[in-house]
Coordinates of C-alpha atoms (C1' of nucleotides) in Angstrom, one line a residue:
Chain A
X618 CA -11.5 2.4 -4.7
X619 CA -13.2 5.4 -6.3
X620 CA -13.3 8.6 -4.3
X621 CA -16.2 9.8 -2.6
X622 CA -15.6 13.8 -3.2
X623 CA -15.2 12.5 -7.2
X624 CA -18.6 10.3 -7.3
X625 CA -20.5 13.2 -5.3
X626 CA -19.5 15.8 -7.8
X627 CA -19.6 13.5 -11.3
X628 CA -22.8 11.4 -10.9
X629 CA -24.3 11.0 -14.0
X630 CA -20.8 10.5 -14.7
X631 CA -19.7 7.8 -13.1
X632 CA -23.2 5.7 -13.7
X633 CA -22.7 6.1 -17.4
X634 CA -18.6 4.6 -17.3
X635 CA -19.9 1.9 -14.7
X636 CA -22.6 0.8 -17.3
X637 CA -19.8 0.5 -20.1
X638 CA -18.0 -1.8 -18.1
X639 CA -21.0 -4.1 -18.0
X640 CA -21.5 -3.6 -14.2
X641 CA -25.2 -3.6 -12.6
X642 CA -25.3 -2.6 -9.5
X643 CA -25.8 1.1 -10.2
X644 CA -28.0 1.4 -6.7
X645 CA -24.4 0.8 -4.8
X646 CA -23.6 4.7 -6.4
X647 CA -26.1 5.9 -4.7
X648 CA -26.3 4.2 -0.8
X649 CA -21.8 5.7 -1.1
X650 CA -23.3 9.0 -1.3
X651 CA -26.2 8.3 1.3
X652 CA -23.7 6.8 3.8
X653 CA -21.1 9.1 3.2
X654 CA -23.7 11.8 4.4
X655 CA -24.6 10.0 7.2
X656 CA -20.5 9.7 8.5
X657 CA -20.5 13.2 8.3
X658 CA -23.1 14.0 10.1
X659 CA -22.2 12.1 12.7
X660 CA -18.7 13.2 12.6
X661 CA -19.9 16.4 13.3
X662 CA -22.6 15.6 16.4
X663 CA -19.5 13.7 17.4
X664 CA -16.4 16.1 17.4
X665 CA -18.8 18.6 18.9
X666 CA -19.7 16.7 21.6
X667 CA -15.8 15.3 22.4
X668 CA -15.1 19.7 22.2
X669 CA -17.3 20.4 25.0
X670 CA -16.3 17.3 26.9
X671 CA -12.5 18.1 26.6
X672 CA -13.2 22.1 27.2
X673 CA -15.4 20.5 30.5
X674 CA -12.0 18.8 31.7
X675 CA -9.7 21.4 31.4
X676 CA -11.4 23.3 33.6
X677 CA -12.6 20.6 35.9
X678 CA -8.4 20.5 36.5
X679 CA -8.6 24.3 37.0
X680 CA -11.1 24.4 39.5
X681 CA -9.2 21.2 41.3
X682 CA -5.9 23.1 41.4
X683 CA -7.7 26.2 42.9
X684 CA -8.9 23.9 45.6
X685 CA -12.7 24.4 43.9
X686 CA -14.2 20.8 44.7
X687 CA -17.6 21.3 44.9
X688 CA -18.0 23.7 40.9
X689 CA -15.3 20.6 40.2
X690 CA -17.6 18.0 41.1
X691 CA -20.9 19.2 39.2
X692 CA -18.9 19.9 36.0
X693 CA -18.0 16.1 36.5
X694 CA -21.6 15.0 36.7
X695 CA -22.3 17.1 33.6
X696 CA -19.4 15.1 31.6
X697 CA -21.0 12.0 32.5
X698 CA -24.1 12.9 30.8
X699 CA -22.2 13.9 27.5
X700 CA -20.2 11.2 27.5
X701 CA -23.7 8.8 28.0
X702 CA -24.0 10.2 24.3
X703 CA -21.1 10.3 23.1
X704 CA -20.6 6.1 23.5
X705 CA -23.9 5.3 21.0
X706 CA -22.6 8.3 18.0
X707 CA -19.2 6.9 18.1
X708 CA -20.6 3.1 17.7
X709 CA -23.0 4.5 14.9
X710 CA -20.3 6.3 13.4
X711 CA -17.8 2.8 13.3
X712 CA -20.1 1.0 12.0
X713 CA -21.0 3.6 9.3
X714 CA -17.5 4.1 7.9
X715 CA -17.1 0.5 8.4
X716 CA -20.0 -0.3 5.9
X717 CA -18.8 2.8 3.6
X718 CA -15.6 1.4 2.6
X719 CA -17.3 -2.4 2.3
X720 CA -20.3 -0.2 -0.2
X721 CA -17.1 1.8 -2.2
X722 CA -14.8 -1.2 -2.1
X723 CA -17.8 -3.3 -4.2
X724 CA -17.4 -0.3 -7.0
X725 CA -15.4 -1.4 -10.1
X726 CA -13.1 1.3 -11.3
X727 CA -14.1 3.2 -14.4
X728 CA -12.8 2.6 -17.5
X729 CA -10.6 5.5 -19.3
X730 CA -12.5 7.2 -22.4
X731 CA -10.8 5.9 -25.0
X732 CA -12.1 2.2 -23.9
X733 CA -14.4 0.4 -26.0
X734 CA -18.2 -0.9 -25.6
X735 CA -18.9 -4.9 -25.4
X736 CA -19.7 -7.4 -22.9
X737 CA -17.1 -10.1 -24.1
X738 CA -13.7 -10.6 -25.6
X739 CA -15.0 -10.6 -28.9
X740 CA -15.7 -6.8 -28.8
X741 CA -11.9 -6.2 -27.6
X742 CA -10.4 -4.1 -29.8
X743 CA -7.1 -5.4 -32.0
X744 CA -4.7 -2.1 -32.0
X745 CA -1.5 -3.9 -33.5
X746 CA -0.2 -7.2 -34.8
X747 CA 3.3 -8.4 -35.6
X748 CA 4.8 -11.7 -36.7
X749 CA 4.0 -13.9 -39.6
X750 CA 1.9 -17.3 -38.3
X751 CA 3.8 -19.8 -39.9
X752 CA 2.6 -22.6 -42.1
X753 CA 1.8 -25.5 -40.3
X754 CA 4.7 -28.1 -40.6
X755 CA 2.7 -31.7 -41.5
X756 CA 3.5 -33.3 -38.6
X757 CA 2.8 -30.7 -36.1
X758 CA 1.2 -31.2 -33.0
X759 CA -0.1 -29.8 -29.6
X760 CA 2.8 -28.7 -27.1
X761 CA 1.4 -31.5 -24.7
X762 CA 2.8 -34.1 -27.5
X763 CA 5.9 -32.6 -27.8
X764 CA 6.5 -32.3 -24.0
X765 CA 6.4 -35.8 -23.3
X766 CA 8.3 -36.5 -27.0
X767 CA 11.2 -34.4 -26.0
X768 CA 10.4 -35.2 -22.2
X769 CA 10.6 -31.8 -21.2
X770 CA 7.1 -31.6 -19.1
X771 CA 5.7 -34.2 -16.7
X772 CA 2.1 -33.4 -16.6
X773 CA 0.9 -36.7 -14.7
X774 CA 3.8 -36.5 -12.4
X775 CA 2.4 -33.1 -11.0
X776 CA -1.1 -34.7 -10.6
X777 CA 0.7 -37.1 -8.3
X778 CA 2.7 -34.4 -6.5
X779 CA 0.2 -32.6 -5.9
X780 CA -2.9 -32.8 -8.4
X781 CA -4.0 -30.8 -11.9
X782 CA -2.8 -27.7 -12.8
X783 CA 0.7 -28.4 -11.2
X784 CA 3.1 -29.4 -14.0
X785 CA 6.8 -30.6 -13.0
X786 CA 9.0 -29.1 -15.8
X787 CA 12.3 -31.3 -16.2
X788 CA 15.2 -32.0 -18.3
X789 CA 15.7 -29.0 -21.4
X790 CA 12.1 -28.0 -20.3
X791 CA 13.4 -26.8 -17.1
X792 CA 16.0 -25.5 -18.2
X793 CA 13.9 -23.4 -20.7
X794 CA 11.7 -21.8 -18.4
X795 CA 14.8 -21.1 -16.4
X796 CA 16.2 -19.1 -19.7
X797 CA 12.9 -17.4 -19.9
X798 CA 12.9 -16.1 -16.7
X799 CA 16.7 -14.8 -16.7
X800 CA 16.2 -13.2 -20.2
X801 CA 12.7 -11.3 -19.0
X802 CA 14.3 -10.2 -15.9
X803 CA 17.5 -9.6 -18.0
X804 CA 15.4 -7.4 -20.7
X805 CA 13.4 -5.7 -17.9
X806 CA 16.5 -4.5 -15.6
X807 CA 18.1 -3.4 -19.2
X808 CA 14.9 -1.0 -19.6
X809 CA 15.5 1.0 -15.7
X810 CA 13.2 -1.7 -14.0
X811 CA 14.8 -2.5 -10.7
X812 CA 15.1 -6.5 -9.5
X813 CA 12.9 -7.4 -6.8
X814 CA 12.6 -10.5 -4.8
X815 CA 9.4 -10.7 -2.7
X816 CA 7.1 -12.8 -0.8
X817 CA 5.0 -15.0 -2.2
X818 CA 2.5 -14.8 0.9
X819 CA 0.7 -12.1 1.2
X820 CA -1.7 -10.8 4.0
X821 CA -5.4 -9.3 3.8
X822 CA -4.5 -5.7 3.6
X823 CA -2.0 -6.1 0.7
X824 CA -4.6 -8.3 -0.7
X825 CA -7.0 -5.8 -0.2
X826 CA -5.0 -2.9 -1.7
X827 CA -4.9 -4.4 -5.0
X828 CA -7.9 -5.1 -5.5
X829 CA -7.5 -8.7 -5.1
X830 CA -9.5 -8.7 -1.5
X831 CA -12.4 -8.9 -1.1
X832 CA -13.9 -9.9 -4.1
X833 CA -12.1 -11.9 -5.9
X834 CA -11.3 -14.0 -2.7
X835 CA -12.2 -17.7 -4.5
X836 CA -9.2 -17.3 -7.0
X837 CA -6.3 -17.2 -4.5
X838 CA -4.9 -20.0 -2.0
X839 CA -5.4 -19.4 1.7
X840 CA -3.2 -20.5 4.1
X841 CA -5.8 -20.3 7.2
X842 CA -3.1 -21.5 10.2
X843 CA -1.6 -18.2 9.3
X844 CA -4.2 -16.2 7.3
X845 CA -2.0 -15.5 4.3
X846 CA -3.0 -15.6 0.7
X847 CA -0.4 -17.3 -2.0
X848 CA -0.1 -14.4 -4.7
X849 CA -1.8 -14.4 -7.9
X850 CA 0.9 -12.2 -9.2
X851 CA 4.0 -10.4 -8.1
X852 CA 1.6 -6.9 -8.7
X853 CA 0.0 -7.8 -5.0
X854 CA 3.6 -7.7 -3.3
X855 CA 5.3 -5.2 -5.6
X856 CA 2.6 -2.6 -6.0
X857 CA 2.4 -3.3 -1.5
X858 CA 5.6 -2.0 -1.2
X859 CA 3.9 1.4 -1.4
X860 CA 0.9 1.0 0.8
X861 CA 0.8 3.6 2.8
X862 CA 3.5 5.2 2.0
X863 CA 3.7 9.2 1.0
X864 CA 6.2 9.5 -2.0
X865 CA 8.7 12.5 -2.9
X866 CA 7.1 13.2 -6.2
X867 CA 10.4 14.0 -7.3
X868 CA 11.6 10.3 -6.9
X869 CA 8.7 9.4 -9.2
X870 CA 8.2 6.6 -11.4
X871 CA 9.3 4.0 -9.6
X872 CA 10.1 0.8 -11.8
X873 CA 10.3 -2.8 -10.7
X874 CA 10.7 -5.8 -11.7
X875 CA 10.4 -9.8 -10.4
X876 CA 9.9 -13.0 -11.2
X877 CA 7.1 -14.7 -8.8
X878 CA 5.3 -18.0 -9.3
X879 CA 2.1 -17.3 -9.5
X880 CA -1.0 -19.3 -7.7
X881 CA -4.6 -19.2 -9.1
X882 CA -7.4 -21.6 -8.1
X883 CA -9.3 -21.0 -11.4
X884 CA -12.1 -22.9 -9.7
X885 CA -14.6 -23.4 -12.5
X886 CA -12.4 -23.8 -15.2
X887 CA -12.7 -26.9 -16.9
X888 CA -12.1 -28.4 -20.6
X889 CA -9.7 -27.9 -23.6
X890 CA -9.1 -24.5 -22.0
X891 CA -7.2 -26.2 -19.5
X892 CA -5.4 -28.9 -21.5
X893 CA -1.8 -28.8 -21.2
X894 CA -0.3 -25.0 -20.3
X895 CA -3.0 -23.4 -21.3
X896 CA -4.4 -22.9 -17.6
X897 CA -2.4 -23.9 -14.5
X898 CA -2.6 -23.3 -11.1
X899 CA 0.9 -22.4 -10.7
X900 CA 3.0 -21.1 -13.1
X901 CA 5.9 -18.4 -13.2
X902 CA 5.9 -14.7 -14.5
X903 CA 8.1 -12.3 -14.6
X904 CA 5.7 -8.6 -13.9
X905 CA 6.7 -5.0 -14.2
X906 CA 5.2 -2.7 -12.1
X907 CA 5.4 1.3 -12.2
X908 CA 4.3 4.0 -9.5
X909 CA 3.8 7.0 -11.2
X910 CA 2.7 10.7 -11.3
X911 CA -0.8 11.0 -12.2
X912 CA 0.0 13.2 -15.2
X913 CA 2.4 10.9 -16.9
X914 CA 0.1 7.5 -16.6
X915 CA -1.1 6.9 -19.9
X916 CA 2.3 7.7 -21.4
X917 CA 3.9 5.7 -19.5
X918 CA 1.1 3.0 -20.3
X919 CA 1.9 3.1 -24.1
X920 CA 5.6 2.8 -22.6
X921 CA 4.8 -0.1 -20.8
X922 CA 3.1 -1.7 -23.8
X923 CA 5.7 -1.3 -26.2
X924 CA 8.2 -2.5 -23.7
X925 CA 6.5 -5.8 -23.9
X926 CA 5.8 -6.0 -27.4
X927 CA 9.8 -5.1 -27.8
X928 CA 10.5 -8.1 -25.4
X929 CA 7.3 -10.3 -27.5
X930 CA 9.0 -9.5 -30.8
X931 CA 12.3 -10.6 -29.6
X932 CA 11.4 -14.1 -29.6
X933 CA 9.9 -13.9 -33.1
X934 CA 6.4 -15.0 -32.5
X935 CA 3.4 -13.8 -33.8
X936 CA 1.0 -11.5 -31.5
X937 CA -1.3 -8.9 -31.5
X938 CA -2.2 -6.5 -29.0
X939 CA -6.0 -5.9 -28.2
X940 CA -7.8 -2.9 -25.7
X941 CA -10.1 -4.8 -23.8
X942 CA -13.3 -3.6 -24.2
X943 CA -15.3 -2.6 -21.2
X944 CA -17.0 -5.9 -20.0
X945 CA -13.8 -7.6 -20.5
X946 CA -11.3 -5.4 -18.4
X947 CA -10.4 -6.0 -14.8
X948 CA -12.1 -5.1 -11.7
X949 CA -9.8 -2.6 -10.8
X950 CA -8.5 -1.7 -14.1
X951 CA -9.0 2.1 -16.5
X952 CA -7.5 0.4 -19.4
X953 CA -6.0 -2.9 -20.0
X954 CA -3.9 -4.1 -23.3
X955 CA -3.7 -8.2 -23.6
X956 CA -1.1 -9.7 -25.4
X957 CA -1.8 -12.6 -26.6
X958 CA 0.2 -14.8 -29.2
X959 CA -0.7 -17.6 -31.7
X960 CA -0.2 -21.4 -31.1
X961 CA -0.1 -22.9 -34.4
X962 CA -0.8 -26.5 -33.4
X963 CA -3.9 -25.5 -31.4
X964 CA -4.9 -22.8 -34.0
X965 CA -5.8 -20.2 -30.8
X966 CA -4.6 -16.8 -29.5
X967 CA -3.4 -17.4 -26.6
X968 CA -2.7 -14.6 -24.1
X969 CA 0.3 -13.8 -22.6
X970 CA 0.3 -10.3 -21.2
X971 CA -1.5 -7.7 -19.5
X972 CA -0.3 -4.5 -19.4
X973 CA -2.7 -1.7 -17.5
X974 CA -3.3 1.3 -15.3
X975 CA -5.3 1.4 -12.7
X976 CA -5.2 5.1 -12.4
X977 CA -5.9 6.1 -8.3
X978 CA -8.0 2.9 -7.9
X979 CA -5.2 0.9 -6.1
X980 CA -3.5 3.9 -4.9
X981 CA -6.3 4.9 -2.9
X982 CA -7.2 1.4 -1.6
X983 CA -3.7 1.0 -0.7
X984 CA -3.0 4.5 0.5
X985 CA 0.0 5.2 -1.7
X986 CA 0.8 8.9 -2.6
X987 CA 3.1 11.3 -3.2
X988 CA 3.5 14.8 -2.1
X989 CA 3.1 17.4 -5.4
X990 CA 4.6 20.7 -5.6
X991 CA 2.3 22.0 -2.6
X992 CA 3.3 19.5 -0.8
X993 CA 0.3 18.3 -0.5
X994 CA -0.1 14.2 -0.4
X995 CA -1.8 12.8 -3.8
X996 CA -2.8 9.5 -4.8
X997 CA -0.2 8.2 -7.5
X998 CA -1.1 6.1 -10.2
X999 CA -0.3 2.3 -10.4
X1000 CA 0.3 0.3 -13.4
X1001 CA 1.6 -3.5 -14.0
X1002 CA 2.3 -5.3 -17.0
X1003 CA 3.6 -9.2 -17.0
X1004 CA 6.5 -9.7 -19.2
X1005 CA 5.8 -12.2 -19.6
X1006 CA 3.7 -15.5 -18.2
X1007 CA 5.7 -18.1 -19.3
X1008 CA 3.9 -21.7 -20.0
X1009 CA 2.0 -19.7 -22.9
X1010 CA 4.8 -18.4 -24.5
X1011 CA 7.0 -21.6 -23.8
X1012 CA 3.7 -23.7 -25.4
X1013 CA 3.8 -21.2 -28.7
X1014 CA 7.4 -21.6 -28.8
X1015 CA 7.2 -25.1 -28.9
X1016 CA 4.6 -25.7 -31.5
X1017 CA 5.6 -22.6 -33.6
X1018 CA 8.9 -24.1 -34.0
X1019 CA 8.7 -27.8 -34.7
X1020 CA 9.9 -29.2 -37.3
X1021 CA 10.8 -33.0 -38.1
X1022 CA 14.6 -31.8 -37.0
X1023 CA 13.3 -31.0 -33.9
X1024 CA 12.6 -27.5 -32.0
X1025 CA 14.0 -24.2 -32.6
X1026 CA 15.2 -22.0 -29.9
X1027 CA 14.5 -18.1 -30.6
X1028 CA 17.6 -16.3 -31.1
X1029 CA 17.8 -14.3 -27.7
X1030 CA 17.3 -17.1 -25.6
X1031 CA 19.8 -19.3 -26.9
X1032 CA 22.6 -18.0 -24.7
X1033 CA 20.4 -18.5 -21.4
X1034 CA 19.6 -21.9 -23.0
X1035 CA 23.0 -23.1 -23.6
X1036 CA 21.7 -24.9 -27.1
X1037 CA 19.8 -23.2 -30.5
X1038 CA 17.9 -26.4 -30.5
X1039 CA 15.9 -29.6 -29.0
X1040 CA 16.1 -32.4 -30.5
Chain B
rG1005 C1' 8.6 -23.2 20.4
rG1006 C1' 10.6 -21.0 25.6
rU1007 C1' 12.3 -16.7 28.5
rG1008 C1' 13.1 -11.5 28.9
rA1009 C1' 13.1 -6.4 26.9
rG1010 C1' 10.8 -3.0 23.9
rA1011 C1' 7.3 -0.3 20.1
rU1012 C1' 6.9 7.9 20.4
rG1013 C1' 7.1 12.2 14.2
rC1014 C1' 11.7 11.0 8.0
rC1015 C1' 15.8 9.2 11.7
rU1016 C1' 17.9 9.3 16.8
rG1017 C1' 15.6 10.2 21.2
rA1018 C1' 13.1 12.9 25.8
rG1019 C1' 8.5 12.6 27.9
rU1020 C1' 5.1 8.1 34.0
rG1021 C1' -1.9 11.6 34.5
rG1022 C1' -3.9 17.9 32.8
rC1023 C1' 0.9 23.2 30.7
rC1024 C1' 2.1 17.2 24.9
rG1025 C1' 0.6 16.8 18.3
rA1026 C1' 4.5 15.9 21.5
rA1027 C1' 11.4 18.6 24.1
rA1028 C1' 16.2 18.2 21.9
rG1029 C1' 19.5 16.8 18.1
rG1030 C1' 20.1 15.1 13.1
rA1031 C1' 18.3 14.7 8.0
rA1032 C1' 15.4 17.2 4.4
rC1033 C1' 13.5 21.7 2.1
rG1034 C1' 13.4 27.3 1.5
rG1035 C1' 16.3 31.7 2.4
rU1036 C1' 20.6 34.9 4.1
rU1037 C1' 25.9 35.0 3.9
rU1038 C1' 29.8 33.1 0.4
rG1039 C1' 34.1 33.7 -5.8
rC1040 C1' 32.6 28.1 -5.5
rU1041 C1' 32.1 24.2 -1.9
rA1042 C1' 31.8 23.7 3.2
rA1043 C1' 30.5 26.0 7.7
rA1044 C1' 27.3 29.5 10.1
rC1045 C1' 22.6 31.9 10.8
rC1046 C1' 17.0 32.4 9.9
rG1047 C1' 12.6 29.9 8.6
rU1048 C1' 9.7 25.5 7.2
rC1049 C1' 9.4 20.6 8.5
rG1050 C1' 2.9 15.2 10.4
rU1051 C1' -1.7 12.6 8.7
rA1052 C1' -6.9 11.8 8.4
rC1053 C1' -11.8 13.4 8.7
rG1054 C1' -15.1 17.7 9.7
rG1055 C1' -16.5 23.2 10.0
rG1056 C1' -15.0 27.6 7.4
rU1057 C1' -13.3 30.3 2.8
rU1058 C1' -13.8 31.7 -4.4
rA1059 C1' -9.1 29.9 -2.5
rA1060 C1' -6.5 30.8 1.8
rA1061 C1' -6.4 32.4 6.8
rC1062 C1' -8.7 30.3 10.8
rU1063 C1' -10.9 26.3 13.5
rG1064 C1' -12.9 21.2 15.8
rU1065 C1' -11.9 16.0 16.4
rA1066 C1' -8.8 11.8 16.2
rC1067 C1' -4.0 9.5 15.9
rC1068 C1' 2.7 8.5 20.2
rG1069 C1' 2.4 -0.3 17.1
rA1070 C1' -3.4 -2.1 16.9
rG1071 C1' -7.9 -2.9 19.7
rG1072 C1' -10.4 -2.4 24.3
rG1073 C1' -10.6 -0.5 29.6
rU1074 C1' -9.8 2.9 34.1
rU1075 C1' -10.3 8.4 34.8
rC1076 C1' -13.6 14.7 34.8
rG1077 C1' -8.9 14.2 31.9
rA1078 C1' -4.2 9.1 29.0
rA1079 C1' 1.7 9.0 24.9
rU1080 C1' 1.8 8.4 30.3
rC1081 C1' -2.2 3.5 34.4
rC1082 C1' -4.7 -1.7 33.2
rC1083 C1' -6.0 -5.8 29.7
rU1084 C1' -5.7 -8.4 24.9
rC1085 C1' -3.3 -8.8 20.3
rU1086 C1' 0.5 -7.8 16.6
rC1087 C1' 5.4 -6.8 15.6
rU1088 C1' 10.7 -5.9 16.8
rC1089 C1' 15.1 -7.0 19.5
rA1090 C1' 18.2 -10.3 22.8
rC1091 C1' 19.2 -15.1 24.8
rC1092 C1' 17.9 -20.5 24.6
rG1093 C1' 16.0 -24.6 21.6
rC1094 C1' 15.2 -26.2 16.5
rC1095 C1' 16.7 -25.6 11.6
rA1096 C1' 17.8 -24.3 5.4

RNA sequence: GGUGAGAUGCCUGAGUGGCCGAAAGGAACGGUUUGCUAAACCGUCGUACGGGUUAAACUGUACCGAGGGUUCGAAUCCCUCUCUCACCGCCA
């Protein structure tokens, strides 16, 4: 969420940034600022009210003490009547700060400065590339082929499991998402990020202080017996840990790690975009997540991003990193990197990471802070980054490196794998 | 799932209607003492939203798991919910 005191004092402001992410609803700007007049004002007529009420009664148990019962009894009768009005400001005032945080929450955040015009991922920005594409071996084809050549994913199987979008990995193919995962973790860890293991059910506030709730609400699973969401990404449970917490800003960043399945609906989705890996309804990544100082954000962004384009390089394929450009960037997000890398046999980027800071956005939905020098309590900035999502990269690394021999296995995974090939 | 007990500040823990935003101890932080460490001593040690101020000082209101109720007045009494603990049942 944005704050109030910052959209009050940086108007024209925040309009212009909320235009450059392509978002229309400028009016909402305005009813924030118009409600959060009307809270106040009623705070006030309220607290005043509760002050005289409260004075009233400490007396009223003076005068009873002193034996006073008749002065007692008319300051009684003259609490009544403030309380008659105190009933209808306090519902007024619920309902205002209710409809407040519903207004703010519907707010995207702003994008950072250094983020780019457009309306669609065409106008992203490319900032780096690495890795040669290779030539196309003659007999190349799509990763679905070679998963059922080498029988290492069952795509029909999952269908009857439980239906599209569920794949049942098997055989080597198991086996080399399981090398994935331990080498991400393994490269993470190596790096200072520490080794979670968290739910992968997540209530509404956690939901909410991502930014995943209430908005984005279609993309995740709900479990209504329980009311619990299956996570879209470790970031829900991992940034949660610090929801409502206040921080020792000396113990800042905070650097985690963990490998989650991840659930999305992707209701709408349809076609070649969803052929084979390229879009599942579960699939497993391994996030990083950092809680940070306000100051040291965007350095630790670039941090973050070449932390993942270390751990992309490692497994020799080719990628390039792009700044999203306004209408393309998150809800919640001040500035996003994708990674994506190339699939030869589909001739398409496809993207792999997403590595961004979201500034006080989540930190102030969530109520996470720290307490600075002062020691006064101060939003922190969040970040997250996935390194990686796996069926992408294991779908590159398939068609990337056929050959008529068989597949190669990139160098660093080989000991996780057991094998340098599969044939 | 059943039965019982409980939920107070960073932690332990007192508080059963007004003097309680909350005793006491511990931890932490700042300082004094000390050759250093330890000990001792002094001080600080909630959050949110208002008012106020250049900023402070100061000040109002709310919060003792959450929500509602009784009362002139609630941490304290009542109701609902959530969670925790113990025992039983079931079970990886």
């Amino acid at each position: 969420m944005l704050q109030v005191p910052f959209i009050r004092q940086n108007k024209a402001l925040v309009l212009e940034r909320l235009t450059l992410k392509n978002f229309k609803e400028l009016d909402l700007v305005e009813e924030v600022l118009a409600l959060d007049d009307k809270r106040k004002k009623l705070t006030l007529e309220y607290d005043e009210t509760q002050a005289k009420v409260n004075s009233a009664s400490k007396e009223i148990g003076k005068l009873m003490a002193q034996g006073q019962k008749d002065e007692a009894e008319s300051r009684k009768s003259e609490v009544a009547s403030l309380k008659e009005k105190l009933h209808p400001i306090n519902e007024e005032l619920a309902v205002t700060e209710k409809v407040l945080i519903q207004t703010l929450s519907k707010l995207p955040n702003l994008p950072a400065a250094i983020v780019p015009p457009g309306k669609t991922p065409e106008e992203n920005i490319e900032v780096r590339k690495g890795g040669d594409i290779p030539a196309l071996y003659s007999g190349a084809v799509p990763h679905w082929d070679l998963a059922k050549k080498y029988d290492l994913i069952d795509f029909e199987l999952g269908n009857k499991i439980t239906g599209s979008g569920f794949p049942v990995y098997k055989n080597r193919g198991a086996r080399l998402q399981r090398a994935m995962i331990q080498y991400f973790l393994d490269y993470n860890t190596s790096k200072g990020y520490i080794e979670y293991q968290v739910p992968h059910l997540v209530n509404e506030a956690s939901g909410f202080g991502t930014g995943q709730l209430p908005d984005k609400e279609g993309q995740m699973y709900f479990v209504t017996e329980d009311e619990l969401y299956l996570i879209p990404t470790s970031e829900v449970p991992l940034t949660n840990i610090f929801r409502d917490e206040i921080l020792k800003d000396t113990d800042l960043p905070y650097k985690l790690t963990s490998y989650t399945p991840c659930f999305r609906r992707e209701a709408g989705s349809y076609g070649k975009d969803v052929r084979g890996l390229n879009r599942l309804h579960q699939f497993d990544k391994v996030e990083i997540v950092q809680i940070v100082h306000p100051d040291k954000s965007y350095e630790i962004l670039d941090e973050m991003v070449a932390h993942v384009e270390g751990l992309v390089q490692s497994l020799e394929l080719p990628y390039r990193i792009l700044r999203l450009c306004g209408g393309d960037m998150g809800f919640a997000s001040a500035l996003t990197y994708d990674f994506e890398v190339y699939s030869t046999a589909q001739q398409k980027w496809l993207e792999v990471s997403s590595v961004s800071n979201f500034e006080t956005y989540q930190a102030n939905r969530a109520k996470a802070r720290f307490k600075d020098g002062a020691g006064k309590p101060q939003l922190v900035h969040t970040l997250n980054g996935s390194s990686l999502a796996l069926p992408r990269i294991l779908a590159c690394i398939l068609e990337n490196n056929q050959t008529a021999e068989g597949i190669q296995i990139p160098a660093v995974l080989q000991p996780y794998f057991g094998s340098d090939k599969i044939v």
